[in-house]
mmCIF file of C-alpha atoms and ligand atoms in Angstrom:
data_model
loop_
_atom_site.group_PDB
_atom_site.id
_atom_site.type_symbol
_atom_site.label_atom_id
_atom_site.label_comp_id
_atom_site.label_asym_id
_atom_site.label_seq_id
_atom_site.Cartn_x
_atom_site.Cartn_y
_atom_site.Cartn_z
ATOM 1 C CA MET A 54 -8.323 -126.748 45.494
ATOM 2 C CA HIS A 55 -4.981 -125.249 44.468
ATOM 3 C CA VAL A 56 -3.589 -128.359 42.843
ATOM 4 C CA ASN A 57 -1.527 -125.906 40.567
ATOM 5 C CA THR A 58 0.353 -124.909 43.713
ATOM 6 C CA ILE A 59 1.763 -128.430 43.862
ATOM 7 C CA THR A 60 2.671 -128.514 40.201
ATOM 8 C CA LYS A 61 4.535 -125.212 40.701
ATOM 9 C CA LEU A 62 6.243 -126.450 43.848
ATOM 10 C CA LEU A 63 7.564 -129.649 42.000
ATOM 11 C CA ALA A 64 8.576 -127.911 38.781
ATOM 12 C CA PRO A 65 12.254 -127.245 39.752
ATOM 13 C CA PHE A 66 12.927 -130.871 40.561
ATOM 14 C CA PRO A 67 14.168 -133.265 37.785
ATOM 15 C CA ARG A 68 11.966 -136.340 37.584
ATOM 16 C CA ALA A 69 12.289 -139.640 35.789
ATOM 17 C CA ARG A 70 9.004 -141.221 34.639
ATOM 18 C CA LEU A 71 8.786 -144.574 36.258
ATOM 19 C CA ALA A 72 5.353 -145.029 37.708
ATOM 20 C CA HIS A 73 1.912 -145.593 36.102
ATOM 21 C CA LEU A 74 -0.019 -142.566 37.194
ATOM 22 C CA PRO A 75 -2.591 -141.591 38.227
ATOM 23 C CA THR A 76 -3.381 -144.803 40.214
ATOM 24 C CA PRO A 77 -7.163 -145.408 40.622
ATOM 25 C CA ILE A 78 -9.187 -144.944 43.694
ATOM 26 C CA ASP A 79 -11.552 -147.955 44.307
ATOM 27 C CA GLU A 80 -14.466 -148.103 46.712
ATOM 28 C CA LEU A 81 -14.535 -151.189 49.084
ATOM 29 C CA PRO A 82 -18.300 -151.927 49.529
ATOM 30 C CA ASN A 83 -17.832 -155.548 50.592
ATOM 31 C CA LEU A 84 -15.268 -154.647 53.300
ATOM 32 C CA ASN A 85 -17.836 -151.953 54.446
ATOM 33 C CA LYS A 86 -20.575 -154.615 54.809
ATOM 34 C CA ALA A 87 -18.225 -156.630 56.989
ATOM 35 C CA VAL A 88 -16.917 -153.886 59.248
ATOM 36 C CA GLY A 89 -19.530 -151.029 59.133
ATOM 37 C CA GLY A 90 -18.315 -147.480 59.754
ATOM 38 C CA PRO A 91 -17.981 -144.822 56.982
ATOM 39 C CA ARG A 92 -17.571 -145.582 53.237
ATOM 40 C CA LEU A 93 -14.140 -146.991 52.668
ATOM 41 C CA PHE A 94 -11.950 -146.248 49.616
ATOM 42 C CA MET A 95 -8.512 -147.356 48.476
ATOM 43 C CA LYS A 96 -5.802 -145.440 46.568
ATOM 44 C CA ARG A 97 -4.212 -148.184 44.490
ATOM 45 C CA ASP A 98 -0.537 -147.343 44.800
ATOM 46 C CA ASP A 99 0.033 -151.086 44.609
ATOM 47 C CA CYS A 100 -0.678 -150.502 40.893
ATOM 48 C CA THR A 101 2.172 -148.094 40.125
ATOM 49 C CA GLY A 102 3.996 -150.727 37.967
ATOM 50 C CA LEU A 103 7.795 -150.937 38.171
ATOM 51 C CA ALA A 104 8.275 -154.616 39.007
ATOM 52 C CA LEU A 105 5.097 -155.309 40.918
ATOM 53 C CA GLY A 106 4.182 -151.815 42.207
ATOM 54 C CA GLY A 107 4.178 -149.775 45.387
ATOM 55 C CA ASN A 108 4.897 -146.408 46.925
ATOM 56 C CA LYS A 109 8.601 -146.491 46.147
ATOM 57 C CA ALA A 110 7.966 -145.950 42.385
ATOM 58 C CA ARG A 111 6.770 -142.370 43.237
ATOM 59 C CA LYS A 112 9.778 -141.622 45.440
ATOM 60 C CA LEU A 113 12.239 -143.144 42.895
ATOM 61 C CA GLU A 114 11.009 -140.770 40.156
ATOM 62 C CA PHE A 115 12.781 -137.887 42.039
ATOM 63 C CA TYR A 116 15.936 -139.827 43.086
ATOM 64 C CA LEU A 117 16.443 -141.133 39.520
ATOM 65 C CA GLY A 118 15.744 -137.662 38.163
ATOM 66 C CA GLU A 119 18.492 -136.264 40.236
ATOM 67 C CA ALA A 120 20.848 -139.181 39.563
ATOM 68 C CA GLN A 121 20.433 -138.765 35.791
ATOM 69 C CA GLN A 122 21.025 -135.026 36.050
ATOM 70 C CA LEU A 123 24.318 -135.733 37.784
ATOM 71 C CA GLY A 124 25.265 -138.262 35.116
ATOM 72 C CA ALA A 125 25.333 -141.248 37.643
ATOM 73 C CA ASP A 126 25.722 -144.753 36.226
ATOM 74 C CA THR A 127 25.270 -146.816 39.457
ATOM 75 C CA LEU A 128 22.508 -146.688 42.085
ATOM 76 C CA LEU A 129 23.169 -147.655 45.808
ATOM 77 C CA ILE A 130 20.488 -148.300 48.398
ATOM 78 C CA THR A 131 19.937 -149.970 51.783
ATOM 79 C CA GLY A 132 16.818 -151.812 53.023
ATOM 80 C CA ALA A 133 15.571 -154.670 55.139
ATOM 81 C CA VAL A 134 16.129 -158.110 53.626
ATOM 82 C CA GLN A 135 12.540 -158.114 52.257
ATOM 83 C CA SER A 136 12.637 -154.378 51.374
ATOM 84 C CA ASN A 137 10.288 -153.314 48.498
ATOM 85 C CA TYR A 138 12.303 -150.180 48.113
ATOM 86 C CA VAL A 139 15.415 -152.227 47.222
ATOM 87 C CA ARG A 140 13.440 -154.323 44.719
ATOM 88 C CA MET A 141 11.890 -151.271 42.980
ATOM 89 C CA ALA A 142 15.308 -149.454 43.010
ATOM 90 C CA ALA A 143 16.849 -152.397 41.248
ATOM 91 C CA ALA A 144 13.983 -152.223 38.688
ATOM 92 C CA ALA A 145 14.385 -148.475 38.274
ATOM 93 C CA ALA A 146 18.110 -148.816 37.797
ATOM 94 C CA ALA A 147 17.654 -151.563 35.162
ATOM 95 C CA LYS A 148 15.095 -149.510 33.268
ATOM 96 C CA SER A 149 17.392 -146.445 33.390
ATOM 97 C CA GLY A 150 20.508 -148.397 32.140
ATOM 98 C CA MET A 151 22.242 -148.104 35.495
ATOM 99 C CA ALA A 152 23.979 -150.783 37.641
ATOM 100 C CA CYS A 153 22.533 -151.277 41.184
ATOM 101 C CA HIS A 154 24.187 -152.156 44.480
ATOM 102 C CA VAL A 155 21.830 -153.043 47.282
ATOM 103 C CA GLN A 156 22.633 -153.449 51.035
ATOM 104 C CA LEU A 157 20.286 -155.746 53.025
ATOM 105 C CA GLU A 158 20.124 -155.089 56.713
ATOM 106 C CA GLU A 159 19.228 -157.578 59.484
ATOM 107 C CA ARG A 160 16.141 -155.754 60.750
ATOM 108 C CA VAL A 161 13.957 -158.628 61.666
ATOM 109 C CA PRO A 162 14.944 -161.210 64.328
ATOM 110 C CA ASP A 163 14.478 -165.010 64.029
ATOM 111 C CA VAL A 164 13.939 -165.216 60.299
ATOM 112 C CA ASP A 165 13.935 -168.487 58.296
ATOM 113 C CA GLU A 166 15.404 -169.678 55.075
ATOM 114 C CA ILE A 167 12.261 -168.653 52.985
ATOM 115 C CA TYR A 168 12.468 -165.052 54.323
ATOM 116 C CA ARG A 169 16.103 -164.955 53.140
ATOM 117 C CA ARG A 170 15.552 -166.321 49.640
ATOM 118 C CA SER A 171 11.960 -165.836 48.417
ATOM 119 C CA GLY A 172 9.885 -162.753 47.798
ATOM 120 C CA ASN A 173 11.840 -159.510 47.143
ATOM 121 C CA VAL A 174 15.202 -161.303 47.560
ATOM 122 C CA LEU A 175 14.523 -163.478 44.538
ATOM 123 C CA LEU A 176 13.263 -160.492 42.503
ATOM 124 C CA ASN A 177 16.528 -158.502 43.336
ATOM 125 C CA ARG A 178 18.574 -161.332 41.806
ATOM 126 C CA ILE A 179 16.309 -161.390 38.706
ATOM 127 C CA LEU A 180 16.637 -157.670 38.345
ATOM 128 C CA GLY A 181 20.414 -157.946 38.357
ATOM 129 C CA ALA A 182 21.363 -156.104 41.593
ATOM 130 C CA SER A 183 24.717 -156.740 43.300
ATOM 131 C CA ILE A 184 23.765 -157.786 46.842
ATOM 132 C CA HIS A 185 25.685 -156.744 49.995
ATOM 133 C CA SER A 186 24.669 -157.277 53.651
ATOM 134 C CA TYR A 187 24.892 -155.181 56.759
ATOM 135 C CA PRO A 188 24.650 -156.899 60.159
ATOM 136 C CA GLN A 189 22.675 -154.219 61.984
ATOM 137 C CA GLY A 190 18.994 -153.312 61.578
ATOM 138 C CA GLU A 191 18.879 -150.199 63.741
ATOM 139 C CA ASP A 192 21.978 -148.291 62.670
ATOM 140 C CA GLU A 193 20.884 -145.995 59.812
ATOM 141 C CA ALA A 194 23.881 -143.715 59.923
ATOM 142 C CA GLY A 195 26.305 -146.744 60.019
ATOM 143 C CA ALA A 196 24.502 -148.293 57.025
ATOM 144 C CA ASP A 197 24.791 -145.044 55.085
ATOM 145 C CA ARG A 198 28.571 -144.882 55.916
ATOM 146 C CA ARG A 199 28.977 -148.403 54.612
ATOM 147 C CA LEU A 200 27.173 -147.453 51.328
ATOM 148 C CA GLU A 201 29.600 -144.428 51.050
ATOM 149 C CA GLN A 202 32.472 -146.887 51.355
ATOM 150 C CA ILE A 203 31.089 -149.103 48.568
ATOM 151 C CA ALA A 204 30.554 -145.928 46.455
ATOM 152 C CA GLN A 205 34.188 -144.857 47.050
ATOM 153 C CA GLU A 206 35.369 -148.273 45.753
ATOM 154 C CA LEU A 207 33.110 -147.865 42.680
ATOM 155 C CA ARG A 208 34.518 -144.414 42.027
ATOM 156 C CA SER A 209 38.115 -145.760 42.063
ATOM 157 C CA GLN A 210 36.989 -148.156 39.331
ATOM 158 C CA GLY A 211 35.800 -145.116 37.239
ATOM 159 C CA LYS A 212 31.991 -145.518 38.148
ATOM 160 C CA ARG A 213 29.679 -142.662 39.005
ATOM 161 C CA PRO A 214 27.623 -143.785 42.001
ATOM 162 C CA TYR A 215 24.432 -142.276 43.350
ATOM 163 C CA ILE A 216 23.390 -142.962 46.864
ATOM 164 C CA ILE A 217 19.799 -143.221 48.163
ATOM 165 C CA TYR A 218 20.351 -142.708 51.944
ATOM 166 C CA LEU A 219 18.449 -144.274 54.745
ATOM 167 C CA SER A 220 18.842 -141.822 57.703
ATOM 168 C CA ALA A 221 16.530 -138.876 58.153
ATOM 169 C CA ASP A 222 19.452 -136.447 58.202
ATOM 170 C CA HIS A 223 19.475 -136.438 54.383
ATOM 171 C CA THR A 224 17.248 -134.331 52.039
ATOM 172 C CA PRO A 225 13.788 -136.078 51.830
ATOM 173 C CA LEU A 226 13.708 -135.940 47.964
ATOM 174 C CA GLY A 227 11.554 -139.065 47.797
ATOM 175 C CA ALA A 228 8.784 -137.369 49.805
ATOM 176 C CA LEU A 229 8.141 -135.181 46.770
ATOM 177 C CA GLY A 230 6.516 -138.245 45.065
ATOM 178 C CA TYR A 231 3.842 -138.036 47.834
ATOM 179 C CA VAL A 232 3.507 -134.254 47.481
ATOM 180 C CA ASN A 233 2.564 -135.139 43.970
ATOM 181 C CA ALA A 234 0.282 -137.872 45.074
ATOM 182 C CA ALA A 235 -1.610 -135.450 47.317
ATOM 183 C CA GLY A 236 -2.424 -133.363 44.169
ATOM 184 C CA GLU A 237 -3.486 -136.480 42.375
ATOM 185 C CA ILE A 238 -5.850 -137.483 45.216
ATOM 186 C CA LEU A 239 -7.398 -133.957 45.556
ATOM 187 C CA THR A 240 -8.059 -133.909 41.735
ATOM 188 C CA GLN A 241 -9.734 -137.365 41.975
ATOM 189 C CA ILE A 242 -11.861 -136.350 44.926
ATOM 190 C CA GLU A 243 -13.115 -133.283 42.991
ATOM 191 C CA GLU A 244 -13.629 -135.006 39.649
ATOM 192 C CA GLN A 245 -15.297 -138.132 41.116
ATOM 193 C CA TRP A 246 -17.155 -136.314 43.863
ATOM 194 C CA LEU A 247 -15.627 -138.689 46.477
ATOM 195 C CA PRO A 248 -16.773 -138.020 50.156
ATOM 196 C CA ILE A 249 -13.290 -138.540 51.566
ATOM 197 C CA GLU A 250 -12.779 -136.770 54.876
ATOM 198 C CA HIS A 251 -9.751 -138.688 56.273
ATOM 199 C CA ILE A 252 -6.719 -140.529 54.801
ATOM 200 C CA VAL A 253 -4.919 -143.495 56.377
ATOM 201 C CA ILE A 254 -1.433 -144.446 55.308
ATOM 202 C CA ALA A 255 1.420 -146.699 56.582
ATOM 203 C CA SER A 256 4.250 -144.608 58.191
ATOM 204 C CA GLY A 257 7.789 -146.055 58.049
ATOM 205 C CA SER A 258 10.598 -143.722 56.934
ATOM 206 C CA SER A 259 7.646 -141.320 56.987
ATOM 207 C CA LEU A 260 8.515 -139.898 53.518
ATOM 208 C CA SER A 261 5.155 -141.012 52.095
ATOM 209 C CA HIS A 262 3.184 -139.868 55.121
ATOM 210 C CA SER A 263 5.057 -136.492 55.339
ATOM 211 C CA GLY A 264 4.921 -135.801 51.602
ATOM 212 C CA LEU A 265 1.181 -136.549 51.478
ATOM 213 C CA LEU A 266 0.427 -134.347 54.466
ATOM 214 C CA LEU A 267 2.541 -131.427 53.285
ATOM 215 C CA GLY A 268 1.150 -131.725 49.723
ATOM 216 C CA LEU A 269 -2.479 -131.584 51.125
ATOM 217 C CA ARG A 270 -1.730 -128.626 53.323
ATOM 218 C CA ALA A 271 0.254 -126.737 50.657
ATOM 219 C CA ALA A 272 -2.822 -127.169 48.347
ATOM 220 C CA GLY A 273 -5.131 -125.778 50.923
ATOM 221 C CA SER A 274 -6.758 -129.008 51.974
ATOM 222 C CA GLU A 275 -7.350 -129.703 55.678
ATOM 223 C CA ILE A 276 -8.112 -133.468 55.220
ATOM 224 C CA PRO A 277 -6.576 -135.174 58.302
ATOM 225 C CA VAL A 278 -4.065 -137.917 57.706
ATOM 226 C CA THR A 279 -3.317 -140.726 60.161
ATOM 227 C CA GLY A 280 0.031 -142.520 59.736
ATOM 228 C CA VAL A 281 -0.100 -146.120 61.061
ATOM 229 C CA CYS A 282 3.233 -146.951 62.668
ATOM 230 C CA VAL A 283 5.035 -149.912 61.075
ATOM 231 C CA ARG A 284 8.604 -149.139 62.073
ATOM 232 C CA ARG A 285 8.701 -147.494 65.572
ATOM 233 C CA SER A 286 6.389 -146.294 68.369
ATOM 234 C CA ALA A 287 3.885 -143.454 67.934
ATOM 235 C CA LYS A 288 6.101 -141.139 70.009
ATOM 236 C CA LEU A 289 9.239 -141.664 67.938
ATOM 237 C CA GLN A 290 7.251 -141.622 64.707
ATOM 238 C CA PHE A 291 5.703 -138.201 65.610
ATOM 239 C CA GLU A 292 9.325 -136.894 65.860
ATOM 240 C CA ARG A 293 10.268 -138.479 62.610
ATOM 241 C CA VAL A 294 7.317 -136.957 60.692
ATOM 242 C CA SER A 295 7.942 -133.615 62.367
ATOM 243 C CA GLN A 296 11.638 -133.680 61.316
ATOM 244 C CA CYS A 297 10.775 -134.812 57.753
ATOM 245 C CA THR A 298 7.980 -132.267 57.175
ATOM 246 C CA GLN A 299 10.289 -129.396 58.263
ATOM 247 C CA ALA A 300 13.163 -130.545 55.956
ATOM 248 C CA LEU A 301 10.548 -130.799 53.217
ATOM 249 C CA GLU A 302 9.368 -127.243 53.837
ATOM 250 C CA GLN A 303 13.051 -126.180 53.460
ATOM 251 C CA LEU A 304 13.547 -128.173 50.359
ATOM 252 C CA LEU A 305 10.436 -126.640 48.765
ATOM 253 C CA ASN A 306 11.413 -123.068 49.964
ATOM 254 C CA LEU A 307 8.020 -122.520 51.660
ATOM 255 C CA ALA A 308 7.710 -119.039 53.141
ATOM 256 C CA ARG A 309 5.876 -120.392 56.150
ATOM 257 C CA PRO A 310 5.286 -123.824 57.684
ATOM 258 C CA ALA A 311 2.470 -125.787 55.978
ATOM 259 C CA VAL A 312 2.256 -128.568 58.563
ATOM 260 C CA MET A 313 1.477 -127.791 62.198
ATOM 261 C CA PRO A 314 2.097 -130.183 65.067
ATOM 262 C CA LYS A 315 -1.641 -130.841 65.338
ATOM 263 C CA ASP A 316 -1.625 -132.169 61.768
ATOM 264 C CA ILE A 317 0.746 -134.937 62.698
ATOM 265 C CA GLN A 318 -1.423 -137.948 63.721
ATOM 266 C CA VAL A 319 0.172 -141.265 64.286
ATOM 267 C CA PHE A 320 -1.376 -144.576 65.544
ATOM 268 C CA ASP A 321 0.661 -147.547 66.837
ATOM 269 C CA GLY A 322 -2.092 -149.783 68.116
ATOM 270 C CA THR A 323 -1.299 -152.584 65.659
ATOM 271 C CA PHE A 324 2.530 -152.190 65.606
ATOM 272 C CA ALA A 325 3.525 -154.911 68.129
ATOM 273 C CA PRO A 326 5.622 -157.056 68.271
ATOM 274 C CA GLY A 327 7.834 -154.816 65.952
ATOM 275 C CA TYR A 328 9.053 -154.019 62.443
ATOM 276 C CA GLY A 329 8.357 -156.781 59.905
ATOM 277 C CA ARG A 330 6.758 -159.054 62.541
ATOM 278 C CA LEU A 331 3.224 -160.363 62.064
ATOM 279 C CA ASN A 332 0.423 -160.276 64.646
ATOM 280 C CA ALA A 333 -3.061 -161.805 64.581
ATOM 281 C CA GLN A 334 -4.640 -158.532 63.569
ATOM 282 C CA VAL A 335 -2.471 -158.280 60.522
ATOM 283 C CA VAL A 336 -3.313 -161.819 59.388
ATOM 284 C CA GLU A 337 -6.942 -161.054 59.942
ATOM 285 C CA ALA A 338 -6.700 -157.927 57.904
ATOM 286 C CA ILE A 339 -4.883 -159.706 54.991
ATOM 287 C CA GLU A 340 -7.494 -162.436 54.939
ATOM 288 C CA LEU A 341 -10.414 -160.003 55.275
ATOM 289 C CA LEU A 342 -9.320 -157.893 52.329
ATOM 290 C CA GLY A 343 -8.578 -160.998 50.122
ATOM 291 C CA ARG A 344 -11.902 -162.658 50.912
ATOM 292 C CA SER A 345 -14.073 -159.580 50.725
ATOM 293 C CA GLU A 346 -12.523 -157.532 47.946
ATOM 294 C CA GLY A 347 -10.071 -159.810 46.168
ATOM 295 C CA ILE A 348 -7.249 -157.447 47.091
ATOM 296 C CA LEU A 349 -3.850 -158.528 48.464
ATOM 297 C CA LEU A 350 -2.116 -156.800 51.213
ATOM 298 C CA ASP A 351 1.462 -157.327 52.390
ATOM 299 C CA PRO A 352 2.656 -158.560 55.837
ATOM 300 C CA VAL A 353 5.051 -155.667 56.766
ATOM 301 C CA TYR A 354 3.229 -152.506 55.789
ATOM 302 C CA THR A 355 -0.268 -152.552 54.279
ATOM 303 C CA GLY A 356 -1.489 -155.503 56.340
ATOM 304 C CA LYS A 357 -0.452 -153.606 59.510
ATOM 305 C CA SER A 358 -1.790 -150.254 58.372
ATOM 306 C CA MET A 359 -5.133 -151.852 57.302
ATOM 307 C CA ALA A 360 -5.294 -153.583 60.716
ATOM 308 C CA GLY A 361 -4.792 -150.015 62.086
ATOM 309 C CA LEU A 362 -7.632 -148.604 59.971
ATOM 310 C CA LEU A 363 -9.952 -151.492 61.068
ATOM 311 C CA ALA A 364 -9.106 -150.937 64.736
ATOM 312 C CA LEU A 365 -9.966 -147.206 64.376
ATOM 313 C CA VAL A 366 -13.236 -148.127 62.554
ATOM 314 C CA ARG A 367 -14.108 -150.585 65.298
ATOM 315 C CA ALA A 368 -13.426 -147.863 67.945
ATOM 316 C CA LYS A 369 -15.887 -145.666 66.048
ATOM 317 C CA LYS A 370 -13.274 -143.078 65.412
ATOM 318 C CA PHE A 371 -14.631 -142.317 61.882
ATOM 319 C CA ASP A 372 -18.400 -142.759 62.443
ATOM 320 C CA GLN A 373 -19.199 -139.032 61.760
ATOM 321 C CA LEU A 374 -17.302 -139.062 58.418
ATOM 322 C CA GLY A 375 -18.609 -139.590 54.849
ATOM 323 C CA GLY A 376 -15.587 -141.639 53.774
ATOM 324 C CA VAL A 377 -12.061 -142.713 54.584
ATOM 325 C CA LEU A 378 -9.297 -143.322 51.993
ATOM 326 C CA PHE A 379 -6.728 -146.027 52.723
ATOM 327 C CA VAL A 380 -3.494 -145.674 50.695
ATOM 328 C CA HIS A 381 -2.335 -149.145 49.503
ATOM 329 C CA THR A 382 1.416 -148.655 49.399
ATOM 330 C CA GLY A 383 2.196 -152.008 47.773
ATOM 331 C CA GLY A 384 4.606 -154.639 49.085
ATOM 332 C CA ILE A 385 2.868 -157.798 47.901
ATOM 333 C CA PRO A 386 5.994 -159.757 46.914
ATOM 334 C CA ALA A 387 6.925 -160.030 50.658
ATOM 335 C CA LEU A 388 3.838 -162.181 51.218
ATOM 336 C CA PHE A 389 5.629 -165.154 49.734
ATOM 337 C CA ALA A 390 8.568 -164.696 52.082
ATOM 338 C CA TYR A 391 6.237 -164.650 55.117
ATOM 339 C CA GLU A 392 4.459 -167.970 54.500
ATOM 340 C CA PRO A 393 5.953 -169.774 57.502
ATOM 341 C CA ALA A 394 5.193 -166.836 59.854
ATOM 342 C CA PHE A 395 1.679 -166.546 58.407
ATOM 343 C CA THR A 396 0.969 -170.137 58.967
ATOM 344 C CA ARG A 397 2.335 -170.089 62.509
ATOM 345 C CA ILE A 398 -0.078 -167.324 63.419
ATOM 346 C CA LEU A 399 -3.053 -169.121 61.890
ATOM 347 C CA GLN A 400 -2.155 -172.227 63.907
ATOM 348 C CA GLN A 401 -2.231 -170.228 67.089
ATOM 349 C CA GLY A 402 -5.942 -169.748 66.267
ATOM 350 C CA ALA A 403 -6.365 -166.127 67.437
ATOM 351 C CA PRO A 404 -10.046 -164.979 67.564
ATOM 352 C CA PRO A 405 -10.961 -162.920 64.441
ATOM 353 C CA LEU A 406 -11.725 -159.210 64.956
ATOM 354 C CA PHE A 407 -14.640 -159.307 62.464
ATOM 355 C CA SER A 408 -16.621 -162.143 61.055
ATOM 356 C CA SER A 409 -15.548 -162.530 57.418
ATOM 357 C CA ASP A 410 -18.473 -164.847 56.472
ATOM 358 C CA MET A 411 -20.801 -162.488 54.718
HETATM 359 C C1 LIG B 770 8.367 -148.569 52.305
HETATM 360 C C2 LIG B 770 6.944 -148.916 52.386
HETATM 361 C C3 LIG B 770 6.077 -148.250 53.186
HETATM 362 C C4 LIG B 770 6.454 -147.064 54.081
HETATM 363 O O1 LIG B 770 6.686 -145.903 53.405
HETATM 364 P P1 LIG B 770 7.583 -144.747 54.013
HETATM 365 O O2 LIG B 770 7.654 -143.699 53.030
HETATM 366 O O3 LIG B 770 9.028 -145.313 54.230
HETATM 367 O O4 LIG B 770 7.003 -144.351 55.280
HETATM 368 C C5 LIG B 770 4.739 -148.587 53.174
HETATM 369 N N1 LIG B 770 4.285 -149.584 52.435
HETATM 370 C C6 LIG B 770 5.120 -150.355 51.694
HETATM 371 C C7 LIG B 770 4.636 -151.427 50.944
HETATM 372 C C8 LIG B 770 6.469 -150.015 51.662
HETATM 373 O O5 LIG B 770 7.290 -150.790 50.893
#
């Protein structure tokens, strides 16, 4: 594999060291016993460090790298109320000696008091972020404009703000973190002789999915990647990944496209009823991983994407393969904010997809 290609592609971009890398790849033999299918492996990006871990540590290395190069002293970011990105940006700012302003959007309907105060919201307070709110959860451009207004106010006070934007119209700098992760995974596959022939990852803003896919193809690997939809339908997510990979090809100055339309695979079979909302498959997946492997998943992203992987295993989609790698993108603090929703689903007593008594 041409992992050196990735190192060369990333060399021009300033990068702050924030994540504990490389994260390990673990095999999940007990989960395999419960569900069958090919051998199952997990890339432990929940172990990236930076205030409880997750995929955002990899993205933030590139945003903070640019922010520091520009001499910024204040970081601004938008996310859902229980955003992991916001929590980890607040941690990255603290570690880098910057102030941090976060804007929390109302993206999830009918939430309770615990959702508004526990989990990532508590951690934002501990990490010292100034918290703003934005009433709309489906208005990325509007949220970005509001952040620009806050940045303008900060400038008038003599501060030097740096904005991490939400909408897909901005340079996908964070995706470079997953271009790098692709190189890390290919090296681990080679050094540890791992039989990995498919990768499954949550797909939200799509920067992680797109960066991983582009990194693999740029390094000459044809391993398919399935993005499990956690934010919008498969149709819309396909467009999002397509737009993001093209912007990334431009950012990296690639002579020809690395990602073809056939490379973009998305699955939304476990997405309902919507972003940040639990369903019985997600609760089942969270309990199954906890009880079989002692691994925690989160309610918004990894519970849903693991439910997606399990649905695909059950549909025998991977039966011909030697092994499948699931990328654990983190998010665990949100579990505590979802206790009431979790309990409600359990009380409805939905039938389990798999028997978890082994
Ligand atoms: C943000 C997030 C994702 C989605 O990553 P994108 O790059 O936005 O697609 C997945 N898992 C967790 C835990 C996250 O916090």
